[in-house]
XYZ file of C-alpha atoms in Angstrom:
647
model
C -2.924 26.675 -25.267
C -2.168 30.111 -23.752
C -4.714 29.440 -20.995
C -3.049 26.126 -20.270
C 0.401 27.731 -20.006
C -1.002 30.453 -17.755
C -2.467 27.945 -15.303
C 0.701 25.850 -15.320
C 2.703 28.918 -14.399
C 0.201 30.029 -11.800
C 0.310 26.630 -10.134
C 4.018 25.931 -10.382
C 5.500 29.305 -9.432
C 4.064 29.455 -5.891
C 5.627 26.070 -5.198
C 9.108 27.505 -5.633
C 10.028 24.060 -6.872
C 12.523 24.980 -9.550
C 15.897 23.591 -10.392
C 19.091 25.608 -10.262
C 22.195 23.744 -11.401
C 20.508 20.462 -10.551
C 19.324 21.601 -7.123
C 15.876 22.389 -5.765
C 15.171 25.892 -4.521
C 14.591 25.787 -0.776
C 11.099 25.897 0.610
C 10.410 28.514 3.285
C 10.664 27.338 6.877
C 7.676 27.581 9.150
C 8.816 26.885 12.703
C 11.531 29.278 13.793
C 14.364 27.554 15.609
C 13.126 24.057 14.793
C 14.372 21.628 12.173
C 11.859 22.018 9.369
C 11.255 20.410 6.046
C 13.170 21.971 3.196
C 13.496 21.045 -0.439
C 16.245 18.676 -1.466
C 19.479 20.655 -1.381
C 21.485 18.682 -3.902
C 24.150 16.015 -3.680
C 26.217 17.837 -1.046
C 23.486 17.970 1.603
C 23.916 14.332 2.583
C 26.296 11.517 1.839
C 25.619 10.400 -1.716
C 26.777 6.802 -1.529
C 23.678 4.939 -2.640
C 24.999 1.663 -1.313
C 24.855 0.139 -4.761
C 25.704 0.850 -8.352
C 24.292 2.650 -11.344
C 22.758 0.052 -13.560
C 22.304 0.389 -17.276
C 18.913 0.481 -18.976
C 16.873 -2.646 -18.507
C 15.118 -4.316 -21.392
C 11.505 -5.069 -20.613
C 10.101 -8.447 -21.571
C 7.094 -8.503 -23.833
C 3.739 -8.446 -22.125
C 1.798 -11.642 -22.062
C -1.401 -11.331 -23.990
C -4.491 -10.902 -21.899
C -7.702 -12.506 -22.925
C -10.267 -10.001 -24.068
C -13.722 -9.544 -22.668
C -15.107 -9.642 -19.159
C -17.287 -12.715 -19.402
C -16.776 -15.595 -17.025
C -13.987 -17.986 -17.895
C -13.981 -21.737 -17.983
C -14.008 -23.315 -14.556
C -12.634 -26.512 -13.115
C -12.043 -27.686 -9.578
C -9.299 -30.206 -8.988
C -6.483 -31.096 -6.641
C -2.918 -31.333 -7.888
C 0.098 -32.741 -6.096
C 2.754 -30.272 -5.085
C 6.163 -30.543 -6.622
C 7.624 -27.462 -4.979
C 5.869 -24.577 -3.340
C 8.122 -21.743 -4.435
C 8.518 -22.512 -8.128
C 10.307 -19.529 -9.627
C 9.218 -19.993 -13.218
C 10.147 -16.877 -15.151
C 7.569 -17.263 -17.887
C 5.085 -14.419 -17.466
C 2.625 -15.514 -20.134
C 0.396 -17.895 -18.238
C -3.176 -17.736 -19.481
C -5.043 -19.300 -16.597
C -5.074 -19.378 -12.820
C -3.671 -22.751 -11.879
C -5.287 -25.011 -9.314
C -3.009 -25.517 -6.355
C -2.783 -27.782 -3.380
C -0.617 -26.241 -0.682
C 1.165 -28.607 1.641
C 0.823 -28.407 5.399
C 4.557 -27.817 5.697
C 3.801 -24.209 4.813
C 1.960 -23.732 8.061
C -1.619 -24.271 6.950
C -3.446 -25.980 9.733
C -6.179 -27.562 7.681
C -3.937 -29.480 5.307
C -4.338 -28.619 1.645
C -5.883 -25.514 0.156
C -7.718 -26.124 -3.095
C -8.423 -23.466 -5.676
C -10.962 -23.555 -8.469
C -9.307 -23.226 -11.853
C -10.473 -20.376 -14.069
C -9.376 -18.589 -17.206
C -11.229 -15.420 -16.171
C -8.858 -12.435 -16.444
C -10.833 -9.965 -14.356
C -13.214 -7.117 -15.183
C -13.312 -3.353 -14.691
C -16.160 -1.015 -13.816
C -16.290 2.759 -13.484
C -17.533 3.369 -9.945
C -17.454 7.166 -9.545
C -17.011 9.684 -12.352
C -15.765 12.528 -10.159
C -14.449 11.925 -6.657
C -13.691 15.612 -6.258
C -10.084 14.949 -5.287
C -7.369 12.839 -6.862
C -6.549 10.042 -4.419
C -2.865 10.647 -3.738
C -3.526 8.897 -0.395
C -6.134 6.193 0.185
C -7.216 3.917 3.032
C -10.368 1.933 3.799
C -11.664 2.804 7.259
C -12.920 -0.054 9.478
C -16.554 -0.679 10.376
C -17.923 2.274 8.391
C -16.660 0.859 5.046
C -15.698 4.240 3.693
C -12.610 5.014 1.654
C -10.665 8.026 2.838
C -9.015 9.872 -0.058
C -6.949 13.030 0.118
C -4.399 14.945 -1.900
C -2.620 18.167 -0.844
C -3.645 21.690 0.070
C -0.647 23.344 -1.585
C -2.371 23.795 -4.959
C -5.468 25.448 -3.474
C -7.718 23.735 -6.008
C -9.519 20.449 -6.684
C -12.624 19.304 -8.558
C -15.007 19.998 -5.679
C -15.887 23.085 -3.643
C -16.524 22.968 0.087
C -20.287 22.935 0.824
C -19.981 26.218 2.731
C -17.869 28.296 5.075
C -15.449 28.369 6.710
C -12.826 28.186 3.986
C -9.188 27.461 4.761
C -7.060 30.527 5.437
C -3.667 30.247 3.728
C -0.691 31.067 5.909
C 1.261 34.115 4.845
C -1.331 35.543 2.479
C -4.552 34.968 4.442
C -6.328 34.236 1.154
C -9.176 31.746 1.169
C -9.044 28.208 -0.226
C -12.621 26.963 -0.578
C -11.815 23.686 -2.340
C -12.121 20.159 -0.934
C -8.850 18.273 -0.388
C -10.105 15.267 1.576
C -13.202 13.086 1.242
C -14.861 9.988 2.617
C -16.465 7.778 -0.038
C -18.963 5.026 0.725
C -17.566 1.998 -1.110
C -21.041 0.611 -1.863
C -22.962 3.707 -2.927
C -20.209 6.124 -3.938
C -21.682 8.811 -1.689
C -19.072 11.439 -0.817
C -18.622 13.455 2.378
C -16.078 16.303 2.174
C -13.637 16.791 5.058
C -11.832 20.021 5.916
C -8.042 20.197 6.127
C -5.823 23.040 7.329
C -2.334 21.525 7.407
C -0.841 20.219 4.180
C -0.975 16.428 3.695
C 1.128 16.342 0.516
C 3.145 13.083 0.541
C 2.225 12.155 4.112
C 1.976 8.812 5.904
C -0.474 7.008 8.172
C -1.788 3.923 9.964
C -4.862 2.724 11.833
C -4.786 2.587 15.624
C -6.300 -0.069 17.886
C -9.731 1.595 17.660
C -9.690 1.947 13.874
C -8.896 5.664 13.811
C -6.473 6.903 11.195
C -3.355 8.467 12.696
C -1.576 10.341 9.915
C 1.832 11.976 10.112
C 3.800 14.535 8.175
C 3.238 16.202 4.856
C 4.498 19.396 3.297
C 5.392 22.816 4.725
C 2.991 23.582 7.605
C 1.926 19.927 7.629
C 5.403 18.416 7.747
C 5.540 18.061 11.536
C 1.785 17.573 11.977
C -0.035 14.583 13.468
C -3.659 14.346 12.406
C -6.390 11.947 13.553
C -9.675 10.938 11.922
C -12.186 9.033 14.039
C -15.049 6.801 12.868
C -18.395 8.569 13.081
C -20.877 10.215 10.753
C -19.817 13.719 11.744
C -16.133 13.194 12.578
C -13.577 15.462 10.983
C -9.816 15.824 11.062
C -8.169 16.689 14.376
C -4.829 18.316 13.532
C -1.828 18.730 15.838
C 0.862 20.868 14.162
C 4.330 20.780 15.684
C 3.796 17.297 17.151
C 6.780 15.688 15.391
C 10.433 16.363 16.115
C 11.412 16.484 12.424
C 9.498 17.358 9.302
C 8.256 14.160 7.639
C 7.736 14.592 3.891
C 7.819 11.276 1.953
C 8.182 9.315 5.214
C 6.890 5.858 6.155
C 4.830 5.008 9.234
C 4.743 1.516 10.760
C 2.678 -0.011 13.560
C 4.493 -1.986 16.246
C 3.238 -5.035 18.129
C 2.182 -2.926 21.102
C 0.221 -0.505 18.913
C 2.774 2.319 18.934
C 3.795 3.992 15.688
C 7.234 4.773 14.307
C 7.865 7.064 11.368
C 10.999 6.734 9.229
C 12.746 9.227 7.007
C 11.406 12.046 4.934
C 13.175 14.501 2.674
C 16.297 15.952 4.344
C 15.736 14.026 7.577
C 17.538 10.649 7.706
C 16.040 9.919 11.115
C 13.141 8.188 12.819
C 10.944 8.841 15.817
C 8.027 7.326 17.719
C 4.747 9.113 17.066
C 3.718 10.871 20.302
C 0.362 10.207 21.981
C -2.517 12.447 20.972
C -1.984 16.037 22.066
C 1.691 15.585 23.002
C 4.742 16.850 21.123
C 8.156 15.440 20.309
C 11.321 17.506 20.486
C 14.658 17.015 18.761
C 15.634 14.826 21.722
C 13.026 12.306 20.549
C 14.566 12.024 17.073
C 17.022 9.194 16.334
C 19.669 9.433 13.612
C 19.434 6.573 11.113
C 22.574 6.131 9.043
C 20.971 3.724 6.586
C 19.053 6.683 5.169
C 22.287 8.674 4.864
C 24.205 5.857 3.215
C 21.460 4.987 0.713
C 20.892 8.570 -0.436
C 21.640 8.837 -4.173
C 22.197 12.258 -5.758
C 18.493 12.042 -6.642
C 17.515 10.391 -3.331
C 15.938 7.014 -4.273
C 15.383 6.241 -0.582
C 12.301 8.270 0.281
C 9.177 6.401 1.370
C 11.296 3.420 2.523
C 9.552 0.043 2.689
C 9.007 -0.684 6.397
C 7.377 -3.802 7.880
C 6.986 -5.239 11.360
C 8.450 -8.741 11.397
C 6.813 -11.543 13.341
C 9.614 -11.420 15.933
C 8.953 -7.773 16.799
C 11.889 -6.373 14.847
C 11.345 -3.842 12.080
C 12.470 -4.442 8.482
C 13.535 -1.301 6.620
C 14.400 -1.259 2.912
C 15.816 1.896 1.325
C 17.122 2.241 -2.249
C 18.664 -1.243 -2.538
C 19.685 -2.073 1.031
C 17.739 -3.475 3.972
C 18.196 -4.034 7.681
C 16.420 -5.363 10.762
C 16.049 -2.831 13.563
C 15.209 -3.671 17.162
C 12.747 -0.886 18.047
C 13.277 -1.337 21.779
C 17.070 -1.061 21.809
C 17.104 1.062 18.636
C 19.965 -0.984 17.235
C 20.425 -2.660 13.859
C 20.708 -6.391 14.454
C 21.175 -7.553 10.865
C 21.764 -6.303 7.333
C 20.550 -8.326 4.356
C 22.312 -8.660 0.983
C 22.065 -5.734 -1.437
C 19.242 -6.122 -3.953
C 20.826 -5.546 -7.394
C 19.484 -3.974 -10.585
C 18.660 -0.409 -9.678
C 16.762 1.508 -7.025
C 13.359 0.648 -5.575
C 12.222 3.630 -3.511
C 11.043 7.110 -4.414
C 11.613 8.491 -6.997
C 12.639 5.169 -8.626
C 9.362 3.989 -7.075
C 9.037 0.253 -7.172
C 6.413 -1.337 -4.942
C 6.497 -3.833 -2.109
C 4.374 -5.904 0.228
C 4.641 -8.282 3.138
C 3.570 -11.701 1.884
C 0.935 -13.708 3.806
C 1.798 -14.876 7.304
C 0.671 -18.505 7.555
C -0.408 -19.750 10.979
C -1.129 -23.313 12.071
C -3.723 -24.526 14.522
C -2.404 -24.563 18.099
C 0.441 -22.398 16.875
C 3.586 -22.915 18.953
C 6.479 -22.223 16.572
C 9.218 -20.021 17.976
C 9.658 -18.273 14.629
C 6.762 -17.517 12.289
C 8.168 -17.006 8.760
C 7.635 -13.612 7.170
C 8.610 -12.690 3.610
C 8.685 -9.435 1.673
C 8.157 -9.052 -2.064
C 9.632 -6.073 -3.930
C 8.806 -5.542 -7.599
C 9.821 -3.039 -10.239
C 11.542 0.284 -9.768
C 14.076 1.996 -11.997
C 17.770 2.588 -12.544
C 19.537 4.886 -10.085
C 19.667 7.740 -12.595
C 16.127 7.406 -13.992
C 14.894 10.547 -12.227
C 17.881 12.605 -13.351
C 17.257 11.559 -16.955
C 13.504 12.203 -16.878
C 13.305 15.290 -14.694
C 16.612 17.153 -14.922
C 17.801 16.378 -18.444
C 16.521 18.171 -21.553
C 15.183 16.692 -23.664
C 13.723 14.265 -21.139
C 14.863 10.649 -21.399
C 12.562 7.939 -20.062
C 14.594 4.876 -19.119
C 12.879 1.464 -18.995
C 11.664 0.442 -15.576
C 12.718 -2.743 -13.813
C 11.127 -6.037 -14.776
C 12.091 -8.085 -11.741
C 10.458 -9.179 -8.496
C 12.545 -10.133 -5.476
C 11.441 -12.173 -2.476
C 13.186 -12.425 0.913
C 12.463 -14.223 4.193
C 13.168 -11.513 6.766
C 13.141 -13.976 9.683
C 16.248 -15.758 8.380
C 19.632 -14.191 9.082
C 21.013 -16.028 6.049
C 18.083 -14.977 3.872
C 18.875 -14.267 0.238
C 16.870 -12.550 -2.468
C 15.059 -14.841 -4.896
C 14.620 -12.906 -8.119
C 12.267 -13.640 -11.003
C 11.016 -11.557 -13.940
C 7.594 -10.021 -14.329
C 5.825 -10.083 -17.708
C 6.619 -6.358 -18.195
C 8.469 -3.444 -16.658
C 6.697 -1.467 -13.948
C 7.326 1.517 -11.716
C 4.818 3.705 -9.846
C 2.753 0.540 -9.347
C 0.868 -0.838 -6.352
C 0.795 -4.298 -4.786
C -2.504 -5.422 -3.284
C -2.403 -8.596 -1.213
C -5.625 -10.433 -2.041
C -7.763 -12.377 0.469
C -6.392 -15.639 -0.976
C -2.776 -14.599 -0.369
C -1.946 -13.914 -4.000
C -0.723 -10.454 -4.964
C -2.263 -8.117 -7.531
C 0.335 -5.834 -9.123
C -1.543 -2.905 -10.625
C -1.171 0.723 -11.782
C 2.036 2.390 -12.874
C 4.190 2.974 -15.932
C 6.840 1.127 -17.920
C 9.384 3.935 -18.380
C 10.650 7.009 -16.562
C 10.452 7.957 -12.909
C 8.222 9.461 -10.265
C 7.853 13.229 -10.526
C 5.944 15.794 -12.529
C 5.503 14.545 -16.100
C 8.434 12.146 -15.633
C 6.919 8.809 -16.721
C 5.595 7.361 -19.954
C 3.918 4.176 -21.268
C 1.151 3.414 -18.761
C 1.117 -0.225 -17.667
C -2.616 -0.824 -18.028
C -2.577 -4.580 -17.373
C -2.701 -5.807 -13.782
C -0.587 -8.883 -13.094
C -1.449 -11.655 -10.656
C 1.485 -13.007 -8.639
C 0.837 -16.495 -7.276
C 2.113 -16.611 -3.726
C 2.353 -20.398 -3.845
C 2.497 -22.634 -6.900
C 3.071 -26.299 -7.595
C 6.185 -25.441 -9.590
C 4.756 -26.383 -13.000
C 3.224 -23.085 -14.106
C 4.116 -19.416 -14.128
C 3.943 -17.349 -10.979
C 2.477 -14.516 -13.061
C -0.766 -14.119 -14.971
C -1.476 -11.012 -17.065
C -5.039 -9.799 -16.460
C -7.437 -7.624 -18.431
C -6.420 -3.956 -18.790
C -8.102 -0.795 -17.640
C -8.500 2.011 -20.157
C -7.513 4.674 -17.602
C -3.786 5.319 -17.110
C -2.854 5.212 -13.434
C 0.532 6.869 -13.189
C 2.229 8.876 -10.435
C 0.094 9.259 -7.286
C -2.211 6.294 -7.970
C -3.673 4.182 -5.179
C -5.890 1.203 -4.292
C -7.935 -0.403 -1.522
C -9.107 -3.981 -1.016
C -12.867 -3.895 -0.444
C -15.070 -6.096 1.773
C -16.535 -7.825 -1.309
C -12.962 -8.727 -2.440
C -12.966 -6.240 -5.320
C -10.150 -3.699 -5.619
C -10.875 0.022 -5.566
C -8.531 1.872 -7.933
C -8.117 5.654 -7.776
C -5.744 8.549 -8.204
C -3.077 9.420 -10.794
C -1.701 12.922 -10.991
C 1.570 13.681 -12.754
C 0.884 17.407 -12.522
C 1.541 20.015 -9.790
C -2.132 20.877 -9.535
C -5.358 19.852 -11.293
C -4.808 19.877 -15.055
C -7.172 18.571 -17.716
C -5.018 19.257 -20.780
C -1.835 17.455 -19.720
C -0.525 14.313 -21.398
C -1.857 12.450 -18.362
C -4.624 14.641 -16.915
C -5.295 14.781 -13.195
C -7.490 11.740 -12.581
C -10.589 11.908 -10.354
C -12.410 8.855 -11.714
C -12.625 5.843 -9.403
C -12.784 2.257 -10.688
C -13.374 -1.184 -9.240
C -11.503 -4.231 -10.450
C -12.880 -7.747 -10.016
C -9.970 -10.226 -9.852
C -9.923 -13.745 -11.265
C -11.702 -15.279 -8.281
C -14.824 -13.210 -9.056
C -15.412 -15.202 -12.231
C -19.241 -15.405 -12.387
C -18.895 -19.168 -12.858
C -17.333 -19.419 -9.399
C -20.146 -17.576 -7.601
C -21.473 -20.910 -6.262
C -18.432 -21.104 -3.971
C -18.920 -17.732 -2.290
C -19.867 -18.182 1.339
C -21.829 -15.758 3.498
C -20.532 -14.859 6.955
C -23.345 -14.707 9.513
C -21.965 -11.736 11.447
C -24.457 -11.877 14.328
C -23.421 -15.482 15.031
C -19.682 -14.797 14.783
C -17.090 -13.373 17.180
C -15.871 -9.976 16.052
C -13.629 -9.111 18.996
C -11.014 -11.425 20.449
C -7.829 -11.349 22.512
C -4.550 -12.769 21.305
C -4.308 -16.553 21.390
C -7.989 -17.082 22.116
C -10.453 -18.951 19.961
C -13.120 -17.319 17.837
C -16.052 -18.793 15.954
C -17.147 -17.695 12.497
C -20.440 -18.961 11.099
C -20.834 -19.342 7.343
C -23.731 -20.206 5.079
C -23.499 -21.465 1.517
C -24.772 -23.892 -1.067
C -24.355 -27.595 -0.475
C -21.837 -29.602 1.511
C -18.579 -27.947 2.570
C -15.238 -29.724 2.405
C -12.972 -28.456 5.196
C -9.882 -29.085 3.067
C -11.089 -26.409 0.657
C -11.507 -23.754 3.373
C -9.115 -20.910 4.079
C -9.651 -18.092 6.591
C -7.552 -14.932 6.367
C -7.525 -11.565 8.112
C -6.349 -8.383 6.388
C -5.180 -5.065 7.786
C -6.160 -2.196 5.446
C -3.051 -0.281 4.326
C -2.396 3.419 4.021
C -1.566 3.624 0.308
C 0.455 6.323 -1.392
C 3.332 6.493 -3.903
C 3.419 2.730 -4.480
C 3.852 1.993 -0.776
C 1.170 0.230 1.256
C 1.928 1.008 4.878
C 0.992 -1.783 7.321
C -0.692 -3.983 4.712
C -0.808 -7.403 6.351
C -2.608 -10.663 5.536
C -2.594 -13.500 8.053
C -3.993 -16.974 7.481
C -5.531 -18.270 10.696
C -5.296 -21.830 11.929
C -8.581 -23.766 11.831
C -9.138 -25.573 15.153
C -12.545 -27.133 14.477
C -15.065 -27.320 11.678
C -18.623 -28.012 12.840
C -20.889 -28.975 9.970
C -24.599 -28.353 9.601
C -25.289 -26.402 12.783
C -28.280 -25.254 10.704
C -29.282 -25.992 7.096
C -26.321 -25.179 4.802
C -24.689 -23.495 7.794
C -21.341 -24.345 9.394
C -19.163 -23.051 12.221
C -15.420 -22.541 11.878
C -13.444 -22.363 15.119
C -10.210 -20.423 14.701
C -7.250 -19.422 16.796
C -6.429 -15.728 16.969
C -2.796 -14.708 16.424
C -0.679 -15.248 19.519
C 0.622 -11.695 19.880
C 0.830 -8.237 18.376
C 4.059 -8.925 16.509
C 2.101 -11.277 14.286
C -0.972 -9.032 14.118
C -0.685 -5.537 15.624
C -3.762 -4.642 17.695
C -6.728 -3.235 15.821
C -9.275 -4.028 13.127
C -8.919 -6.599 10.357
C -11.143 -7.740 7.514
C -11.866 -11.453 7.985
C -12.392 -13.421 4.772
C -13.554 -17.012 4.423
C -12.319 -18.442 1.121
C -13.743 -21.645 -0.318
C -12.107 -23.253 -3.348
C -9.994 -20.114 -3.543
C -13.081 -17.886 -3.821
C -13.611 -15.197 -1.144
C -16.861 -14.836 0.773
C -19.537 -12.376 -0.283
C -18.582 -9.809 2.354
C -15.749 -9.828 4.848
C -16.371 -9.231 8.544
C -14.526 -6.714 10.680
C -12.778 -8.348 13.632
C -10.751 -6.600 16.317
C -7.656 -8.181 17.883
C -6.854 -6.974 21.394
C -4.014 -7.533 23.886
């Protein structure tokens, strides 16, 4: 016990992250004469009008029971008539994945999409026992199929030592840090390659560029104004550009625009945004734009960090902070619309709900002036949840939110459609699956983000049905993991349609004796569609006979091979942009269903060609690499194919 207290003190004291009368002590500044990241200064540092109200504790619904065991479920393939597509049934206790037939009015070019019915509730496997670092940040890198995971350098420790010199020299003290803080993990073999970091990535942001490189921004202290780039090669390491940003960006959100440029929004103490400069260039304060939404939505305990930011299909940018949301024209830098307030608490850090952009559905020969785009926001906490859990003694862990809200961001008269999840959730993640459904995973049921500020791990993933026939629940409770994934958890959708699950660290450092120890184990979750009884439907993409690079609006051919005759009406082709995942936010996660132009059967035995139309422009699909999935009967192909969309 004494050893544990010693290490806690040793780790926490250098952070200077203590509370004095409800305020954080200020962090030291690094860049003299330049606006630099500081700790939160208390309610007087910014306007404290959160744009909403303090809600009382929410009562969580009971969890639906999940079927035990990981064996294949019963299977049936059928077509059902659609009553309504967006059936908001609030019952969260569905015990099977319903078959659906989705009408062409939803923009699906090939008529109806059929799903095989299964009662399989998913299965878990331990993939890697020790990743070396806890995956505070996670992204799957294109082409090389390696998961990039990194935490922060501030603690000067991890579960893996660097293979050799040089070690990182710590500013101010010149002491050596010889621990690994960033790795690449092969998602098939689990092989790990350590990467060296010098500038702190704690609570940073990122996105992939047109060539598949990760461009990451911000972080803590000497990393707060840093831009860092990781290229795709066997020997590539981080290229770091400190001082490249005009403001410090700690807990900020990065978004990719239709022309491939990046914007970064917010960060602690900086209610601003800026465009990320080209490699090797630097922004100044003249490049920083004040953003009043982030002033107006700032609660006494923030609740607007890591805002949810998505590029709409019309080129405007949707920004959601705390409980308010707007559309911003990035070219004129003006707000063109504000949506209704989302009630029932706060959604952003540290209330920490989760969000995603729902699938963008394209038709063949797409010519619509407006392509619908919807966001889904689930969970979160009351406005004062962090104050109760972190500042109050004894700690009080308020119930998290139980609701999910859906909004069409292309409609000026759009209103939130709210339904209840089977259980409360904060600190969770939302993975958009190749089929368009959403897996809600990780997180807790009570408390807030922060060190040791949450309780009651929510071990059961929940499947959200993007489209239903209106007769069943939109939610299905799936089989639980036995590893709590709390604060700082993450995920990645893999080429084989499994979900990589990693991270969880509620501690300021690497602690093994905490209530929720620092987690370095990595799991894989197989969703419902990987029911072994559905394996017959999994197609194989013949990559060498398929187009993997295409310009906007052009046609591409994908060749598939499978068992038996293929019914075009049961085919669905989607492309997925891998997100940068951290703190319940999945930056630039995007799934697009492509229009099927032609289906050419039997070009070889059990082999068929699908002719598709690429998205018309970068507002629909920003330039870069996507994972292309062919789904048959609602079952993804054996391995996705990387395809690059170009202007």
